[in-house]
XYZ file of C-alpha atoms in Angstrom:
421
model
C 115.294 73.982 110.643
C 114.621 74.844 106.955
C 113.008 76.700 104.757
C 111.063 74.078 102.623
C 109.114 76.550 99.991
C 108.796 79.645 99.807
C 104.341 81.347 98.599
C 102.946 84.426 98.670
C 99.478 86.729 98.957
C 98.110 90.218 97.646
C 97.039 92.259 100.174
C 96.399 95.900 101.220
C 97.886 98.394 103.823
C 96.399 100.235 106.095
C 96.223 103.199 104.555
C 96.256 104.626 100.619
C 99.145 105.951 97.975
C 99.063 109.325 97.852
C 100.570 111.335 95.195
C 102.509 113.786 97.335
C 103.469 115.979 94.128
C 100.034 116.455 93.153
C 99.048 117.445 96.824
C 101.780 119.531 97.290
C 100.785 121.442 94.211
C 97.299 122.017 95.351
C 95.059 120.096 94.247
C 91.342 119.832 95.641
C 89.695 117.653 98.082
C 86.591 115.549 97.425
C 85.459 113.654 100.417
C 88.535 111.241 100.910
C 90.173 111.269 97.593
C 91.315 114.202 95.372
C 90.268 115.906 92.543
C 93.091 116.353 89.273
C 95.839 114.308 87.647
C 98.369 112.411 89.190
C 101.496 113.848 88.532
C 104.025 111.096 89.955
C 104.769 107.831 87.554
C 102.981 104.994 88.145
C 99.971 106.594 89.675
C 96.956 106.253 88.240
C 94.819 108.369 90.819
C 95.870 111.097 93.256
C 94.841 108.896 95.649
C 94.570 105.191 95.176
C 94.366 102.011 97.809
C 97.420 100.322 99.376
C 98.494 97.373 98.276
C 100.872 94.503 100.018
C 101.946 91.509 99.313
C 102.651 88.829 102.391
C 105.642 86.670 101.918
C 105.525 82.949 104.023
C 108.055 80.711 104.455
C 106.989 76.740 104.725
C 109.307 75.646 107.525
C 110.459 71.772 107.983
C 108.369 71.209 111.439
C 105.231 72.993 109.214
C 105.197 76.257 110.941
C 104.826 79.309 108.692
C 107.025 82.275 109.200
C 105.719 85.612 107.711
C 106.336 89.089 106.526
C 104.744 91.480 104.351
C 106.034 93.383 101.733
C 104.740 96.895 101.711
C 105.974 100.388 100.428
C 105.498 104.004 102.215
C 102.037 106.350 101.376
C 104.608 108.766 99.263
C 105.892 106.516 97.147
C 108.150 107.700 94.339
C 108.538 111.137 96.575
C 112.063 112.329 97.516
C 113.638 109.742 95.788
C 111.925 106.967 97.050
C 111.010 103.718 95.052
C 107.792 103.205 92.749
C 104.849 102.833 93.065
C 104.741 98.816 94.717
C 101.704 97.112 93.156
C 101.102 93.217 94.073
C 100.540 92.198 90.782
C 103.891 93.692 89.544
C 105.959 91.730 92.163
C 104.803 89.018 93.393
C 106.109 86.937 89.970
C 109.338 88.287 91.344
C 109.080 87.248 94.661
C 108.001 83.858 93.556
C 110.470 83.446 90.134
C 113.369 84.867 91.748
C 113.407 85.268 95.350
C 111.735 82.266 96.493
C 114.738 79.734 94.543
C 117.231 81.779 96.899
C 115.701 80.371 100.535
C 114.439 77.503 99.810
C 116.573 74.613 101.570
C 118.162 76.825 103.478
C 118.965 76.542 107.123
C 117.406 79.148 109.400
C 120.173 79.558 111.767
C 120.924 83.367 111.304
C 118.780 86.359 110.629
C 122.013 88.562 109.256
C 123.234 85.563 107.053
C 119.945 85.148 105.330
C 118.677 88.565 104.708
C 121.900 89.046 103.233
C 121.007 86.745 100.158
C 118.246 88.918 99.702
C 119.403 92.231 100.227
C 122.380 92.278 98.387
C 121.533 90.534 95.501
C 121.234 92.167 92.025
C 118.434 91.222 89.294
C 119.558 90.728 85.705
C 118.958 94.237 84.822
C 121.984 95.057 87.455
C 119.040 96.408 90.170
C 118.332 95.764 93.112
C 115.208 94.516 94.133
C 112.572 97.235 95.375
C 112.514 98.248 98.679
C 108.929 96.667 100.003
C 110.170 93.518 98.368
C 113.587 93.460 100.517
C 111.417 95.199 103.695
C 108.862 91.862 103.336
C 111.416 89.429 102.536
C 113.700 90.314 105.921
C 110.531 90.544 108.168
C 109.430 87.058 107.077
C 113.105 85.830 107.252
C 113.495 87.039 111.114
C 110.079 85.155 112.141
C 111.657 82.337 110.649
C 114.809 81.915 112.795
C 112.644 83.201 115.495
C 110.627 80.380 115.159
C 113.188 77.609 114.214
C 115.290 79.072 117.576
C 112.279 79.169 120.039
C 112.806 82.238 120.427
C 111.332 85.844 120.593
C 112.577 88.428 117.399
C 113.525 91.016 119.914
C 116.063 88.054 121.427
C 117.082 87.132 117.859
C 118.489 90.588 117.299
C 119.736 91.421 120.232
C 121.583 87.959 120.259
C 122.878 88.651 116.756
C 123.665 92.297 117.338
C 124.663 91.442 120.956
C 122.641 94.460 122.186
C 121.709 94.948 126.019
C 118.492 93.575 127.335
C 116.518 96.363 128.420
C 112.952 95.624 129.824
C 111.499 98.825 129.391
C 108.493 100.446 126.611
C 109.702 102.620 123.901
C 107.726 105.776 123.488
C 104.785 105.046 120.820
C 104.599 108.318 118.136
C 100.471 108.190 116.891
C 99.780 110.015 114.002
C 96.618 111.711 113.565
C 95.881 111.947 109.914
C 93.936 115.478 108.479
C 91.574 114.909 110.999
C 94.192 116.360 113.348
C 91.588 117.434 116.284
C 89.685 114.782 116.790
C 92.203 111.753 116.489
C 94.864 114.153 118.853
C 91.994 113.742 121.566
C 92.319 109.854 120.736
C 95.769 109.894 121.547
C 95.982 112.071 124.670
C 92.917 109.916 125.889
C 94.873 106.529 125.063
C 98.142 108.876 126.429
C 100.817 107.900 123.862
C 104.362 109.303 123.980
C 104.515 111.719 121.251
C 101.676 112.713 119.312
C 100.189 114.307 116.406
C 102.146 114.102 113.414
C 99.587 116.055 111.700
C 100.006 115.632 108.157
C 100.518 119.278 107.452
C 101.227 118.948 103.449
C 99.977 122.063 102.461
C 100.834 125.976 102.969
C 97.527 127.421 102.173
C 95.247 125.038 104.258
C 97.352 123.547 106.543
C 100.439 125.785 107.590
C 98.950 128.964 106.111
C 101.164 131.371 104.180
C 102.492 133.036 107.195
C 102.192 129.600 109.238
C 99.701 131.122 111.161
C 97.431 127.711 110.926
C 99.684 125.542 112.335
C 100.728 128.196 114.716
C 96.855 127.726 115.916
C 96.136 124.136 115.842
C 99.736 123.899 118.060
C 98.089 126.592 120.435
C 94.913 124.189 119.988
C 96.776 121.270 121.101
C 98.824 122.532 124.139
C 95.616 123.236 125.698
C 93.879 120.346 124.638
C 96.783 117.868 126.099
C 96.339 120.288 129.441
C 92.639 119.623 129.752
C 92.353 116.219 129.075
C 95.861 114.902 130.215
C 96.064 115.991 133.303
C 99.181 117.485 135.393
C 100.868 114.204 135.432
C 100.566 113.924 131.501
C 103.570 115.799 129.145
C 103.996 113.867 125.348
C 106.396 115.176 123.017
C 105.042 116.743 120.523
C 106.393 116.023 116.959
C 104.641 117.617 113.662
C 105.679 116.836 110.028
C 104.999 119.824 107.693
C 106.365 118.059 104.052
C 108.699 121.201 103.981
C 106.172 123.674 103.336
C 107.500 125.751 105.711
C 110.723 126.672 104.175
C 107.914 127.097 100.722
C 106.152 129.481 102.927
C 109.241 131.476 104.078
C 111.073 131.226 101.190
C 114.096 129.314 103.065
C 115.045 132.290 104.340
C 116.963 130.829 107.276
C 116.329 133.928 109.771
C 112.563 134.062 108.853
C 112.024 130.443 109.819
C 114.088 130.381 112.711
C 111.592 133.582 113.654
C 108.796 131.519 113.466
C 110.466 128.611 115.103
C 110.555 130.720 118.196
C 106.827 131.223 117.912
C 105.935 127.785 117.909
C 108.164 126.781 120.906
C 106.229 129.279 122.713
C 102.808 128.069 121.744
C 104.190 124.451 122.573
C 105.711 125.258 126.041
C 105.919 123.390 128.261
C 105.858 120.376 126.091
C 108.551 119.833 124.150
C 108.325 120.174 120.321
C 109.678 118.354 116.959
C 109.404 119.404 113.313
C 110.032 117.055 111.092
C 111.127 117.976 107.238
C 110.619 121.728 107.600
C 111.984 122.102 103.990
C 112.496 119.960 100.945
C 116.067 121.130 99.317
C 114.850 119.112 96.525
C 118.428 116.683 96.696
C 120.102 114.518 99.064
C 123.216 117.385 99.606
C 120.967 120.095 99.585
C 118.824 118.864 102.703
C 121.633 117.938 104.723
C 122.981 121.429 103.991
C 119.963 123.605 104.489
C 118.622 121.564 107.752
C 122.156 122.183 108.912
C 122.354 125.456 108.608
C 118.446 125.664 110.248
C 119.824 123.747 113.192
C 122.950 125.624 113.779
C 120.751 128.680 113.626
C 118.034 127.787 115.646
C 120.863 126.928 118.712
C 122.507 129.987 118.109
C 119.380 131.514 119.143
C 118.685 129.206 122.391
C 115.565 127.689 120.475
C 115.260 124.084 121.941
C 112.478 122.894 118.670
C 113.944 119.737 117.414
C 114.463 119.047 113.622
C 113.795 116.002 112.020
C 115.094 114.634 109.127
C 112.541 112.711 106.750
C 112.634 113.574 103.034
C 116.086 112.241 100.878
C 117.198 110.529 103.950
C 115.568 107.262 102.673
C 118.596 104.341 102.937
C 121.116 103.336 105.578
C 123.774 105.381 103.595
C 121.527 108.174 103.220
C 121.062 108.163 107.151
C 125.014 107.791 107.736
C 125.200 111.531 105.427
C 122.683 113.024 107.957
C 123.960 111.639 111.029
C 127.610 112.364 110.292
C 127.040 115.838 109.072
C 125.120 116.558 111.930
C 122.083 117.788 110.156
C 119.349 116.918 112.364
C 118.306 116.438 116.022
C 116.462 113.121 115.173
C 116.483 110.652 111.874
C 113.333 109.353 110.930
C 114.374 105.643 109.686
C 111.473 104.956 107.690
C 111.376 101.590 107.470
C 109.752 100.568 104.407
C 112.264 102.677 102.379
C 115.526 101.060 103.342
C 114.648 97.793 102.525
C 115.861 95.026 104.873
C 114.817 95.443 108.404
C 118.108 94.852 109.193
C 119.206 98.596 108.171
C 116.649 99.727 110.063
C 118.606 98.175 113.309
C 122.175 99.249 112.619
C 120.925 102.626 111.494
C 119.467 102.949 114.894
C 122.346 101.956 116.065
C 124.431 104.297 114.114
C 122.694 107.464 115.557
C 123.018 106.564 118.784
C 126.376 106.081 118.562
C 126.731 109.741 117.623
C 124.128 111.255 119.302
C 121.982 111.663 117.034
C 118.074 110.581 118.102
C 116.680 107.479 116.226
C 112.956 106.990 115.477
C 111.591 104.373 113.836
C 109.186 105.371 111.391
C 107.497 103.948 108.881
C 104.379 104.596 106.886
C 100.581 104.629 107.556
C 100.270 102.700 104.390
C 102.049 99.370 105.848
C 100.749 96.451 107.524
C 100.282 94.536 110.959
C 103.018 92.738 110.437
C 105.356 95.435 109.875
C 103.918 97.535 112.849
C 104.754 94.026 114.994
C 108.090 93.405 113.766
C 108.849 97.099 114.420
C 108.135 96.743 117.746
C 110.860 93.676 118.303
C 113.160 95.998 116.331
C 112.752 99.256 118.860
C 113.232 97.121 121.922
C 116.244 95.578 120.634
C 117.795 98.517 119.177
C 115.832 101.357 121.391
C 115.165 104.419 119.464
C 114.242 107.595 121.303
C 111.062 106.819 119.722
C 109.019 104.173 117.492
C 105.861 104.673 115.060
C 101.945 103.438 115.464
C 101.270 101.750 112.368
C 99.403 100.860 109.857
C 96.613 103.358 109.265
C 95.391 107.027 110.241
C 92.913 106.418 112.755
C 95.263 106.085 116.154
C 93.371 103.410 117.836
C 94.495 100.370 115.504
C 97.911 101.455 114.858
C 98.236 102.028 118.625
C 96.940 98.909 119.582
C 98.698 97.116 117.194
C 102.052 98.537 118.146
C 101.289 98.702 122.024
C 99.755 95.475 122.734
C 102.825 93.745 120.710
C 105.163 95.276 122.997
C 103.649 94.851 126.455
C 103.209 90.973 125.059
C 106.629 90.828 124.431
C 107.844 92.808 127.796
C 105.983 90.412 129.367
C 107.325 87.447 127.453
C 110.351 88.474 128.398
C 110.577 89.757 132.184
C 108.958 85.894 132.782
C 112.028 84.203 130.811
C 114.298 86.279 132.837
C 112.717 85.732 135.912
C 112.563 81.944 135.763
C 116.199 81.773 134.712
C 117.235 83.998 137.792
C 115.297 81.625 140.046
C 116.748 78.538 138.096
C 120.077 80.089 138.643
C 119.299 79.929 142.664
């Protein structure tokens, strides 16, 4: 089967870019945007809407295999890509991408996204991240489609990974309105809940982190009154380092305050992710190091996650081989091919390290689908509900997709074990 052309669509995300340097810096609220100058290149508003851009492949038999190109809320934070904007890239999808698949044969994911992924423009760069993120999605339907097949049995063919018929824990992020979309996700009971969004010291973690201290005080109880006793998600918060801004990365000070929010957690287990923001790819794999080693020293059990600098596949190789964190978040959208985002899963595992695969609010459907065939061919400790803030469509999204596919797949197994009798 092969590709016979090669289009493509604007769309939007389910979300917004957000300047994260001109939050992080304070500036005001008004209603759902911000108030102030963007500070980050590219941005034209603190806050302005998501855009996509969905990449089809014409197949021979007239099918239509499809990904969507899409890059994370922070863009051009923590060395991250630009901002992606359709009408930027979608001549280069079309003028340069587009001459490299047509009339060829979909017969292997790895082979494919290859052409894409390691290919240079005539500048010497690569192509952007949401372009290479899009390109790979759209690429995997394709031999999905041309094989009969399922993604989840495409990769775990290709990767020959071990069928395992089981869900993978769905993370739901709440958004700033952190109370009343955490009681959407203890009601819908997902896996590990809230994320939070705490991106601020003064309004969110509060100087001594005495907010966040609350609102994880707040949620403990919460999850015990409307969970029940049969009902224990991890918890997992990302504070966008502002706590080593609030404690000066003094290493004893925030290991202090660790302790605190274990015991507001207990007995549900607890996750921070990016505590601080060294500002470089070395210097966050040295100072969450040295947070980790401290925190054990001390018996704390709190988890750290590693988000910020630890964008690419090589980035997560630094972090997982130095030991840095508990857990990498492999944000999807950021390292391009979707096919990184399986071996670096992969890669963690192999050294013990736990895998979640993240992503971005501001992505698609399609992304929060083929991330779904991703974690249950690769199974991460944990997988994200995307696109959006609002926890019901994300969750949906992501959930439904993988019950479908569980499904899918128990029946295939079962009629082959009867065929075998």
């Amino acid at each position: 089967m092969k590709i016979i052309d090669v289009i493509a669509s604007p769309g939007l995300t389910g979300f917004y870019f957000d300047d994260q340097l001109a939050i992080k810096s304070g500036v005001e609220h008004d209603g759902f945007t911000y108030l102030g100058e963007p500070k980050t290149p590219g941005f034209k508003a603190v806050r302005q809407r998501g855009e996509s851009i969905s990449v089809m492949l014409i197949l021979e038999d007239g099918q239509v295999a499809s990904g969507d190109c899409a890059a994370v809320q922070y863009s051009g934070a923590g060395g991250r890509d630009p901002l992606f904007l359709a009408e930027d890239f979608i001549p280069i999808i079309l003028g340069e991408i587009a001459p490299k698949l047509v009339g060829q044969e979909l017969d292997s994911f790895r082979k494919l996204v290859d052409l894409v992924e390691n290919s240079q423009r005539e500048n010497g760069e690569r192509y952007h991240t949401a372009i290479r993120y899009g390109v790979s999605q759209a690429i995997l339907d394709g031999v999905a489609k041309a094989q009969r097949k399922t993604m989840t049995e495409v990769i775990l063919e290709e990767y020959e990974l071990p069928m395992v018929l089981e869900p993978v824990p769905i993370f739901t992020q709440t958004g700033d309105d952190r109370y009343e979309n955490a009681d959407k996700a203890i009601i819908k009971r997902a896996g590990v809940l809230p994320h939070a969004l705490i991106n601020n010291v003064e309004t969110k973690l509060g100087k001594d982190g005495e907010l966040l201290l609350d609102y994880v005080i707040w949620l403990r109880n919460r999850i015990m009154t409307l969970g029940g006793d049969d009902y224990r998600p991890v918890l997992h918060i990302d504070v966008y380092g502002t706590i080593g801004l609030a404690f000066e990365d003094n290493v004893e000070r925030m290991v202090d305050y660790f302790i605190q929010l274990e015991k507001a957690a207990d007995p549900l287990h607890l996750r921070i992710e990016g505590p601080m923001d060294a500002g470089s790819l070395e210097g966050q794999i040295e100072q969450l190091k040295a947070l980790r080693v401290a925190l054990k020293a001390r018996g704390v059990k709190v988890e750290i996650v590693a988000d910020e600098w630890c964008n690419t596949y090589e980035d997560i190789v630094k972090f997982v081989d130095a030991q840095a964190a508990d857990m990498v978040q492999i944000k999807t959208p950021d390292l391009g091919g979707i096919q990184n985002t399986i071996e670096a899963v992969i890669y963690a595992k192999k050294y013990g390290v736990g895998a979640y695969v993240g992503g971005s609010c501001n992505e698609t459907d399609s992304g929060g689908r083929t991330a779904v065939h991703v974690s249950l061919a690769a199974r991460p400790d944990q997988m994200l509900a995307k696109p959006g803030m609002g926890v019901d469509e994300g969750y949906m999204i992501v959930h439904n997709e993988m019950n479908r596919t569980l499904a899918v797949l128990k029946r295939d197994r079962e009629t082959r074990s009867r065929g075998a009798n």
